[in-house]
N, C-alpha and C. Protein backbone atom coordinates (compact mmCIF):
# COMPACT_ATOMS: atom_id res chain seq x y z
N MET A 1 0.84 -1.20 0.00
CA MET A 1 0.00 0.00 0.00
C MET A 1 0.88 1.25 0.00
N THR A 2 0.58 2.17 -0.90
CA THR A 2 1.36 3.39 -0.96
C THR A 2 0.62 4.51 -0.26
N THR A 3 1.40 5.41 0.26
CA THR A 3 0.80 6.59 0.90
C THR A 3 1.13 7.81 0.08
N GLN A 4 0.21 8.73 0.04
CA GLN A 4 0.43 9.96 -0.70
C GLN A 4 1.35 10.88 0.08
N SER A 5 2.04 11.70 -0.65
CA SER A 5 2.89 12.71 -0.03
C SER A 5 2.03 13.67 0.77
N LYS A 6 2.63 14.25 1.78
CA LYS A 6 1.90 15.22 2.61
C LYS A 6 1.48 16.45 1.80
N VAL A 7 2.17 16.69 0.68
CA VAL A 7 1.83 17.83 -0.16
C VAL A 7 0.38 17.72 -0.64
N PHE A 8 -0.06 16.52 -0.98
CA PHE A 8 -1.40 16.34 -1.51
C PHE A 8 -2.49 16.53 -0.46
N ASP A 9 -2.11 16.43 0.80
CA ASP A 9 -3.08 16.60 1.88
C ASP A 9 -2.95 17.95 2.58
N SER A 10 -2.09 18.80 2.07
CA SER A 10 -1.81 20.07 2.75
C SER A 10 -2.86 21.12 2.43
N PRO A 11 -2.97 22.15 3.28
CA PRO A 11 -3.90 23.26 2.99
C PRO A 11 -3.55 23.96 1.68
N GLU A 12 -2.24 24.01 1.33
CA GLU A 12 -1.84 24.64 0.07
C GLU A 12 -2.44 23.87 -1.11
N ARG A 13 -2.48 22.57 -1.02
CA ARG A 13 -3.05 21.75 -2.09
C ARG A 13 -4.54 22.07 -2.27
N LEU A 14 -5.22 22.31 -1.16
CA LEU A 14 -6.65 22.65 -1.24
C LEU A 14 -6.83 23.96 -2.00
N VAL A 15 -5.94 24.92 -1.76
CA VAL A 15 -6.02 26.19 -2.47
C VAL A 15 -5.77 25.96 -3.95
N LEU A 16 -4.76 25.14 -4.28
CA LEU A 16 -4.49 24.85 -5.68
C LEU A 16 -5.68 24.19 -6.36
N ASP A 17 -6.37 23.32 -5.64
CA ASP A 17 -7.54 22.64 -6.21
C ASP A 17 -8.66 23.61 -6.56
N GLU A 18 -8.65 24.79 -5.96
CA GLU A 18 -9.69 25.77 -6.23
C GLU A 18 -9.41 26.59 -7.50
N LEU A 19 -8.18 26.55 -8.00
CA LEU A 19 -7.86 27.28 -9.22
C LEU A 19 -8.49 26.59 -10.41
N PRO A 20 -9.11 27.37 -11.31
CA PRO A 20 -9.77 26.75 -12.47
C PRO A 20 -8.81 25.94 -13.31
N GLU A 21 -7.54 26.35 -13.39
CA GLU A 21 -6.61 25.66 -14.27
C GLU A 21 -6.23 24.26 -13.79
N THR A 22 -6.45 23.96 -12.51
CA THR A 22 -6.13 22.61 -12.04
C THR A 22 -7.18 21.61 -12.50
N LYS A 23 -8.35 22.08 -12.82
CA LYS A 23 -9.40 21.20 -13.33
C LYS A 23 -9.17 20.87 -14.80
N ASP A 24 -8.53 21.76 -15.53
CA ASP A 24 -8.21 21.54 -16.94
C ASP A 24 -6.78 22.03 -17.18
N PRO A 25 -5.81 21.14 -17.18
CA PRO A 25 -4.40 21.55 -17.32
C PRO A 25 -4.12 22.35 -18.59
N ASP A 26 -4.93 22.16 -19.64
CA ASP A 26 -4.73 22.92 -20.87
C ASP A 26 -5.04 24.40 -20.68
N ARG A 27 -5.68 24.75 -19.57
CA ARG A 27 -6.01 26.14 -19.29
C ARG A 27 -5.12 26.74 -18.20
N SER A 28 -4.02 26.07 -17.89
CA SER A 28 -3.09 26.57 -16.88
C SER A 28 -2.39 27.81 -17.42
N LEU A 29 -2.59 28.93 -16.77
CA LEU A 29 -2.01 30.20 -17.22
C LEU A 29 -0.49 30.11 -17.32
N ALA A 30 0.14 29.63 -16.28
CA ALA A 30 1.61 29.56 -16.27
C ALA A 30 2.11 28.66 -17.40
N LEU A 31 1.49 27.50 -17.57
CA LEU A 31 1.93 26.59 -18.63
C LEU A 31 1.69 27.18 -20.01
N LEU A 32 0.56 27.86 -20.18
CA LEU A 32 0.30 28.51 -21.47
C LEU A 32 1.33 29.60 -21.80
N VAL A 33 1.65 30.43 -20.82
CA VAL A 33 2.63 31.50 -21.04
C VAL A 33 3.99 30.90 -21.37
N LEU A 34 4.40 29.91 -20.59
CA LEU A 34 5.70 29.27 -20.84
C LEU A 34 5.71 28.56 -22.18
N ASP A 35 4.63 27.88 -22.53
CA ASP A 35 4.56 27.18 -23.79
C ASP A 35 4.59 28.15 -24.97
N LEU A 36 3.86 29.24 -24.86
CA LEU A 36 3.88 30.25 -25.93
C LEU A 36 5.27 30.86 -26.09
N ALA A 37 5.94 31.13 -24.98
CA ALA A 37 7.30 31.68 -25.05
C ALA A 37 8.22 30.69 -25.77
N ARG A 38 8.10 29.41 -25.45
CA ARG A 38 8.91 28.38 -26.11
C ARG A 38 8.60 28.32 -27.60
N ILE A 39 7.31 28.35 -27.94
CA ILE A 39 6.90 28.29 -29.35
C ILE A 39 7.41 29.52 -30.10
N PHE A 40 7.28 30.70 -29.51
CA PHE A 40 7.79 31.93 -30.15
C PHE A 40 9.29 31.82 -30.39
N ARG A 41 10.06 31.39 -29.36
CA ARG A 41 11.51 31.27 -29.50
C ARG A 41 11.86 30.30 -30.62
N SER A 42 11.19 29.15 -30.63
CA SER A 42 11.47 28.13 -31.63
C SER A 42 11.13 28.62 -33.04
N ASP A 43 9.98 29.24 -33.19
CA ASP A 43 9.56 29.74 -34.49
C ASP A 43 10.48 30.84 -34.99
N PHE A 44 10.85 31.73 -34.08
CA PHE A 44 11.74 32.82 -34.45
C PHE A 44 13.10 32.28 -34.88
N ALA A 45 13.63 31.31 -34.13
CA ALA A 45 14.91 30.71 -34.47
C ALA A 45 14.85 30.03 -35.84
N ARG A 46 13.73 29.35 -36.12
CA ARG A 46 13.57 28.69 -37.41
C ARG A 46 13.57 29.71 -38.55
N ARG A 47 12.87 30.82 -38.35
CA ARG A 47 12.77 31.83 -39.40
C ARG A 47 14.10 32.51 -39.70
N LEU A 48 14.98 32.57 -38.70
CA LEU A 48 16.24 33.31 -38.88
C LEU A 48 17.48 32.42 -38.73
N LYS A 49 17.27 31.12 -38.82
CA LYS A 49 18.36 30.16 -38.65
C LYS A 49 19.50 30.39 -39.64
N HIS A 50 19.17 30.80 -40.84
CA HIS A 50 20.17 30.97 -41.88
C HIS A 50 21.26 31.99 -41.52
N LEU A 51 21.01 32.82 -40.51
CA LEU A 51 22.01 33.81 -40.10
C LEU A 51 22.93 33.29 -39.00
N GLY A 52 22.63 32.13 -38.46
CA GLY A 52 23.52 31.51 -37.48
C GLY A 52 23.53 32.17 -36.11
N LEU A 53 22.44 32.81 -35.75
CA LEU A 53 22.37 33.49 -34.47
C LEU A 53 21.34 32.81 -33.56
N THR A 54 21.61 32.82 -32.27
CA THR A 54 20.69 32.23 -31.31
C THR A 54 19.59 33.23 -30.96
N HIS A 55 18.58 32.71 -30.26
CA HIS A 55 17.50 33.57 -29.79
C HIS A 55 18.04 34.71 -28.92
N THR A 56 18.96 34.40 -28.04
CA THR A 56 19.55 35.43 -27.17
C THR A 56 20.28 36.48 -27.99
N HIS A 57 21.00 36.05 -29.01
CA HIS A 57 21.68 37.01 -29.88
C HIS A 57 20.66 37.95 -30.52
N TRP A 58 19.54 37.38 -31.00
CA TRP A 58 18.53 38.20 -31.64
C TRP A 58 17.85 39.15 -30.67
N ARG A 59 17.68 38.72 -29.43
CA ARG A 59 17.08 39.63 -28.43
C ARG A 59 17.99 40.83 -28.24
N VAL A 60 19.28 40.59 -28.10
CA VAL A 60 20.23 41.70 -27.92
C VAL A 60 20.21 42.59 -29.14
N LEU A 61 20.31 42.00 -30.32
CA LEU A 61 20.31 42.80 -31.55
C LEU A 61 19.00 43.56 -31.72
N GLY A 62 17.89 42.95 -31.34
CA GLY A 62 16.60 43.63 -31.44
C GLY A 62 16.53 44.87 -30.56
N TYR A 63 17.01 44.75 -29.32
CA TYR A 63 17.02 45.92 -28.43
C TYR A 63 17.94 47.00 -28.98
N LEU A 64 19.06 46.60 -29.54
CA LEU A 64 19.97 47.60 -30.13
C LEU A 64 19.38 48.20 -31.40
N TYR A 65 18.62 47.41 -32.14
CA TYR A 65 17.98 47.93 -33.35
C TYR A 65 16.99 49.03 -32.98
N ARG A 66 16.31 48.86 -31.84
CA ARG A 66 15.38 49.90 -31.36
C ARG A 66 16.11 51.11 -30.81
N GLU A 67 17.22 50.85 -30.11
CA GLU A 67 17.99 51.95 -29.50
C GLU A 67 19.46 51.58 -29.52
N ASP A 68 20.13 51.99 -30.57
CA ASP A 68 21.55 51.69 -30.74
C ASP A 68 22.39 52.51 -29.77
N GLY A 69 23.53 51.99 -29.38
CA GLY A 69 24.46 52.72 -28.54
C GLY A 69 24.12 52.68 -27.06
N GLN A 70 23.45 51.65 -26.61
CA GLN A 70 23.08 51.55 -25.20
C GLN A 70 24.31 51.21 -24.35
N ILE A 71 24.24 51.63 -23.10
CA ILE A 71 25.26 51.22 -22.14
C ILE A 71 25.03 49.75 -21.83
N GLN A 72 26.12 49.01 -21.69
CA GLN A 72 26.04 47.57 -21.51
C GLN A 72 25.17 47.17 -20.31
N THR A 73 25.25 47.92 -19.22
CA THR A 73 24.46 47.60 -18.03
C THR A 73 22.97 47.75 -18.31
N GLU A 74 22.58 48.78 -19.03
CA GLU A 74 21.15 48.97 -19.37
C GLU A 74 20.68 47.87 -20.31
N LEU A 75 21.51 47.48 -21.24
CA LEU A 75 21.17 46.40 -22.15
C LEU A 75 20.95 45.10 -21.36
N ALA A 76 21.76 44.86 -20.35
CA ALA A 76 21.60 43.67 -19.51
C ALA A 76 20.23 43.68 -18.82
N ARG A 77 19.82 44.84 -18.36
CA ARG A 77 18.48 44.95 -17.74
C ARG A 77 17.39 44.60 -18.75
N GLN A 78 17.51 45.13 -19.94
CA GLN A 78 16.46 44.93 -20.94
C GLN A 78 16.33 43.48 -21.38
N VAL A 79 17.45 42.80 -21.57
CA VAL A 79 17.37 41.41 -22.03
C VAL A 79 17.31 40.42 -20.87
N ASP A 80 17.30 40.94 -19.65
CA ASP A 80 17.15 40.13 -18.45
C ASP A 80 18.27 39.11 -18.30
N LEU A 81 19.50 39.60 -18.49
CA LEU A 81 20.69 38.79 -18.27
C LEU A 81 21.60 39.52 -17.30
N GLU A 82 22.31 38.77 -16.50
CA GLU A 82 23.30 39.39 -15.63
C GLU A 82 24.48 39.84 -16.48
N LYS A 83 25.34 40.66 -15.91
CA LYS A 83 26.43 41.26 -16.67
C LYS A 83 27.36 40.24 -17.32
N ALA A 84 27.78 39.23 -16.56
CA ALA A 84 28.74 38.26 -17.10
C ALA A 84 28.16 37.46 -18.28
N PRO A 85 26.96 36.88 -18.16
CA PRO A 85 26.41 36.17 -19.33
C PRO A 85 26.19 37.09 -20.53
N LEU A 86 25.75 38.32 -20.27
CA LEU A 86 25.59 39.26 -21.39
C LEU A 86 26.96 39.54 -22.01
N GLY A 87 27.97 39.68 -21.18
CA GLY A 87 29.32 39.92 -21.70
C GLY A 87 29.76 38.83 -22.67
N ARG A 88 29.46 37.57 -22.35
CA ARG A 88 29.81 36.46 -23.23
C ARG A 88 29.02 36.53 -24.55
N VAL A 89 27.73 36.90 -24.45
CA VAL A 89 26.92 37.05 -25.66
C VAL A 89 27.49 38.17 -26.53
N LEU A 90 27.85 39.28 -25.90
CA LEU A 90 28.41 40.41 -26.65
C LEU A 90 29.76 40.05 -27.25
N ASP A 91 30.57 39.26 -26.53
CA ASP A 91 31.86 38.81 -27.08
C ASP A 91 31.63 38.06 -28.39
N LYS A 92 30.67 37.14 -28.38
CA LYS A 92 30.37 36.34 -29.58
C LYS A 92 29.87 37.24 -30.72
N LEU A 93 28.95 38.16 -30.40
CA LEU A 93 28.42 39.06 -31.43
C LEU A 93 29.51 39.97 -31.98
N GLU A 94 30.40 40.39 -31.11
CA GLU A 94 31.50 41.25 -31.56
C GLU A 94 32.51 40.46 -32.41
N ASP A 95 32.82 39.24 -31.98
CA ASP A 95 33.75 38.39 -32.73
C ASP A 95 33.24 38.08 -34.13
N THR A 96 31.93 37.99 -34.29
CA THR A 96 31.35 37.68 -35.60
C THR A 96 30.94 38.93 -36.38
N GLY A 97 31.22 40.10 -35.82
CA GLY A 97 31.04 41.34 -36.56
C GLY A 97 29.66 41.96 -36.52
N TRP A 98 28.76 41.50 -35.63
CA TRP A 98 27.41 42.05 -35.56
C TRP A 98 27.34 43.33 -34.75
N ILE A 99 28.19 43.46 -33.74
CA ILE A 99 28.18 44.64 -32.88
C ILE A 99 29.61 45.09 -32.62
N GLU A 100 29.72 46.30 -32.06
CA GLU A 100 31.01 46.77 -31.54
C GLU A 100 30.76 47.51 -30.24
N ARG A 101 31.74 47.42 -29.35
CA ARG A 101 31.65 48.13 -28.07
C ARG A 101 32.65 49.27 -28.10
N ARG A 102 32.17 50.41 -27.60
CA ARG A 102 33.02 51.61 -27.54
C ARG A 102 32.92 52.21 -26.15
N PRO A 103 33.99 52.87 -25.71
CA PRO A 103 33.91 53.52 -24.39
C PRO A 103 32.87 54.64 -24.41
N ASP A 104 32.18 54.82 -23.28
CA ASP A 104 31.24 55.91 -23.13
C ASP A 104 32.03 57.21 -23.01
N GLU A 105 31.55 58.27 -23.62
CA GLU A 105 32.28 59.54 -23.61
C GLU A 105 32.27 60.23 -22.26
N THR A 106 31.26 59.95 -21.44
CA THR A 106 31.16 60.64 -20.14
C THR A 106 31.52 59.77 -18.95
N ASP A 107 31.55 58.45 -19.12
CA ASP A 107 31.88 57.54 -18.03
C ASP A 107 32.88 56.51 -18.57
N ARG A 108 34.13 56.69 -18.22
CA ARG A 108 35.17 55.83 -18.81
C ARG A 108 35.04 54.37 -18.39
N ARG A 109 34.29 54.08 -17.32
CA ARG A 109 34.08 52.70 -16.90
C ARG A 109 33.02 52.00 -17.74
N ALA A 110 32.15 52.76 -18.36
CA ALA A 110 31.02 52.19 -19.11
C ALA A 110 31.40 51.96 -20.58
N LYS A 111 30.75 50.94 -21.14
CA LYS A 111 30.89 50.65 -22.56
C LYS A 111 29.52 50.79 -23.22
N ARG A 112 29.52 51.37 -24.40
CA ARG A 112 28.30 51.46 -25.20
C ARG A 112 28.38 50.40 -26.30
N VAL A 113 27.21 49.86 -26.64
CA VAL A 113 27.14 48.79 -27.62
C VAL A 113 26.43 49.31 -28.86
N TYR A 114 27.06 49.10 -30.01
CA TYR A 114 26.52 49.60 -31.28
C TYR A 114 26.42 48.48 -32.30
N LEU A 115 25.39 48.55 -33.13
CA LEU A 115 25.27 47.64 -34.26
C LEU A 115 26.31 48.03 -35.30
N THR A 116 26.79 47.06 -36.04
CA THR A 116 27.72 47.34 -37.13
C THR A 116 26.95 47.39 -38.46
N GLU A 117 27.64 47.73 -39.48
CA GLU A 117 27.05 47.75 -40.82
C GLU A 117 26.52 46.37 -41.22
N LYS A 118 27.13 45.31 -40.69
CA LYS A 118 26.69 43.94 -41.00
C LYS A 118 25.25 43.71 -40.57
N MET A 119 24.85 44.31 -39.45
CA MET A 119 23.51 44.08 -38.91
C MET A 119 22.44 44.93 -39.59
N LEU A 120 22.79 46.11 -39.99
CA LEU A 120 21.78 47.06 -40.46
C LEU A 120 20.88 46.54 -41.58
N PRO A 121 21.39 45.82 -42.57
CA PRO A 121 20.47 45.30 -43.60
C PRO A 121 19.52 44.21 -43.09
N HIS A 122 19.84 43.60 -41.95
CA HIS A 122 19.01 42.51 -41.42
C HIS A 122 17.92 43.01 -40.48
N GLY A 123 17.95 44.28 -40.12
CA GLY A 123 16.92 44.83 -39.23
C GLY A 123 15.51 44.62 -39.76
N PRO A 124 15.24 44.99 -41.01
CA PRO A 124 13.90 44.75 -41.55
C PRO A 124 13.51 43.27 -41.56
N GLU A 125 14.48 42.40 -41.77
CA GLU A 125 14.21 40.96 -41.75
C GLU A 125 13.79 40.51 -40.33
N LEU A 126 14.47 41.03 -39.34
CA LEU A 126 14.14 40.74 -37.94
C LEU A 126 12.73 41.22 -37.63
N VAL A 127 12.43 42.44 -37.99
CA VAL A 127 11.10 43.01 -37.74
C VAL A 127 10.04 42.22 -38.51
N GLY A 128 10.33 41.88 -39.75
CA GLY A 128 9.39 41.11 -40.56
C GLY A 128 9.09 39.75 -39.96
N ALA A 129 10.12 39.09 -39.43
CA ALA A 129 9.92 37.77 -38.81
C ALA A 129 9.02 37.90 -37.59
N VAL A 130 9.22 38.94 -36.81
CA VAL A 130 8.39 39.15 -35.62
C VAL A 130 6.94 39.44 -36.04
N VAL A 131 6.75 40.30 -37.01
CA VAL A 131 5.40 40.65 -37.47
C VAL A 131 4.69 39.40 -38.01
N ASP A 132 5.38 38.63 -38.83
CA ASP A 132 4.77 37.41 -39.38
C ASP A 132 4.38 36.44 -38.28
N MET A 133 5.26 36.28 -37.31
CA MET A 133 5.00 35.35 -36.21
C MET A 133 3.78 35.81 -35.40
N TYR A 134 3.71 37.10 -35.09
CA TYR A 134 2.58 37.62 -34.33
C TYR A 134 1.29 37.53 -35.11
N GLN A 135 1.35 37.80 -36.41
CA GLN A 135 0.14 37.68 -37.23
C GLN A 135 -0.38 36.25 -37.21
N GLN A 136 0.52 35.29 -37.29
CA GLN A 136 0.11 33.88 -37.22
C GLN A 136 -0.51 33.58 -35.87
N ALA A 137 0.09 34.06 -34.79
CA ALA A 137 -0.40 33.78 -33.44
C ALA A 137 -1.77 34.42 -33.19
N LEU A 138 -2.05 35.53 -33.84
CA LEU A 138 -3.27 36.29 -33.56
C LEU A 138 -4.42 36.00 -34.53
N VAL A 139 -4.24 35.02 -35.42
CA VAL A 139 -5.31 34.64 -36.35
C VAL A 139 -6.56 34.29 -35.55
N GLY A 140 -7.69 34.81 -35.98
CA GLY A 140 -8.96 34.52 -35.32
C GLY A 140 -9.30 35.46 -34.18
N MET A 141 -8.44 36.43 -33.91
CA MET A 141 -8.72 37.41 -32.85
C MET A 141 -9.06 38.75 -33.48
N SER A 142 -10.04 39.40 -32.92
CA SER A 142 -10.37 40.75 -33.38
C SER A 142 -9.30 41.72 -32.85
N ASN A 143 -9.30 42.92 -33.39
CA ASN A 143 -8.38 43.94 -32.88
C ASN A 143 -8.65 44.22 -31.41
N GLU A 144 -9.91 44.20 -31.03
CA GLU A 144 -10.27 44.43 -29.63
C GLU A 144 -9.75 43.31 -28.74
N ASP A 145 -9.88 42.05 -29.21
CA ASP A 145 -9.34 40.91 -28.45
C ASP A 145 -7.83 41.05 -28.28
N ARG A 146 -7.16 41.39 -29.38
CA ARG A 146 -5.70 41.54 -29.34
C ARG A 146 -5.30 42.64 -28.36
N ASP A 147 -5.97 43.78 -28.43
CA ASP A 147 -5.64 44.89 -27.53
C ASP A 147 -5.90 44.51 -26.08
N ARG A 148 -7.00 43.82 -25.84
CA ARG A 148 -7.33 43.39 -24.47
C ARG A 148 -6.29 42.38 -23.96
N LEU A 149 -5.89 41.44 -24.81
CA LEU A 149 -4.87 40.47 -24.42
C LEU A 149 -3.57 41.18 -24.05
N ILE A 150 -3.15 42.12 -24.86
CA ILE A 150 -1.91 42.85 -24.58
C ILE A 150 -2.06 43.65 -23.29
N ASP A 151 -3.19 44.31 -23.10
CA ASP A 151 -3.42 45.05 -21.85
C ASP A 151 -3.32 44.14 -20.63
N LEU A 152 -3.93 42.95 -20.72
CA LEU A 152 -3.90 42.01 -19.60
C LEU A 152 -2.48 41.51 -19.34
N LEU A 153 -1.76 41.21 -20.40
CA LEU A 153 -0.37 40.75 -20.22
C LEU A 153 0.51 41.86 -19.63
N LEU A 154 0.29 43.09 -20.06
CA LEU A 154 1.04 44.22 -19.48
C LEU A 154 0.73 44.38 -17.99
N THR A 155 -0.54 44.21 -17.64
CA THR A 155 -0.92 44.28 -16.22
C THR A 155 -0.21 43.18 -15.44
N MET A 156 -0.22 41.97 -15.98
CA MET A 156 0.45 40.86 -15.30
C MET A 156 1.94 41.12 -15.15
N ARG A 157 2.57 41.62 -16.22
CA ARG A 157 4.01 41.92 -16.14
C ARG A 157 4.27 42.97 -15.09
N GLY A 158 3.42 43.99 -15.03
CA GLY A 158 3.57 45.02 -14.01
C GLY A 158 3.39 44.46 -12.61
N ASN A 159 2.43 43.57 -12.46
CA ASN A 159 2.20 42.95 -11.15
C ASN A 159 3.38 42.10 -10.71
N MET A 160 4.02 41.44 -11.64
CA MET A 160 5.12 40.53 -11.31
C MET A 160 6.49 41.19 -11.42
N GLY A 161 6.57 42.30 -12.10
CA GLY A 161 7.86 42.91 -12.42
C GLY A 161 8.80 43.13 -11.27
N SER A 162 8.30 43.66 -10.17
CA SER A 162 9.20 44.01 -9.07
C SER A 162 9.69 42.79 -8.32
N SER A 163 8.99 41.66 -8.43
CA SER A 163 9.41 40.49 -7.66
C SER A 163 10.23 39.52 -8.47
N ALA A 164 10.38 39.75 -9.77
CA ALA A 164 11.04 38.75 -10.60
C ALA A 164 12.20 39.32 -11.41
N SER A 165 12.82 40.38 -10.95
CA SER A 165 13.89 40.97 -11.74
C SER A 165 15.25 40.45 -11.30
N VAL A 166 16.20 40.48 -12.22
CA VAL A 166 17.57 40.08 -11.95
C VAL A 166 18.28 41.25 -11.29
N ASP A 167 19.14 40.95 -10.33
CA ASP A 167 19.92 41.98 -9.65
C ASP A 167 21.16 42.29 -10.48
N PHE A 168 21.26 43.51 -10.99
CA PHE A 168 22.34 43.87 -11.90
C PHE A 168 23.45 44.65 -11.21
N GLU A 169 23.30 44.96 -9.97
CA GLU A 169 24.30 45.77 -9.28
C GLU A 169 25.33 44.92 -8.59
């Protein structure tokens, strides 16, 4: 005879049983968000595989495409990487000619990160891949549904933002 873990008999388990998503695992918010993130990463990588860059590389390049010349520490905040892992990503991008780092003119300790000429022609391709992917994901949704979904996700990100950030200092 087997006995169940105490977790299954705990008051916390009773609270979990009250969540609608435990009755139908396909409606689990956390699993849906994680699954969609995985699908987006995979689809994006497939669309841009021919350039030999990883999803993390594209995230960095995308942020720089929006705002070139960022300080490395701010870029780390945006892509949600600590300084050392971002440094390794930037080393790879610099070694392959996608970016260059230059000293900041006002703070000699800081480095600014810039896209190179190699990246500039691929910016529209990056944007196009994102637009195509989002259009595919949003098929069957009205503009109002899409706007409401984005508003709800922004609210959730705001609710969770302060408790889930990486310490960059």
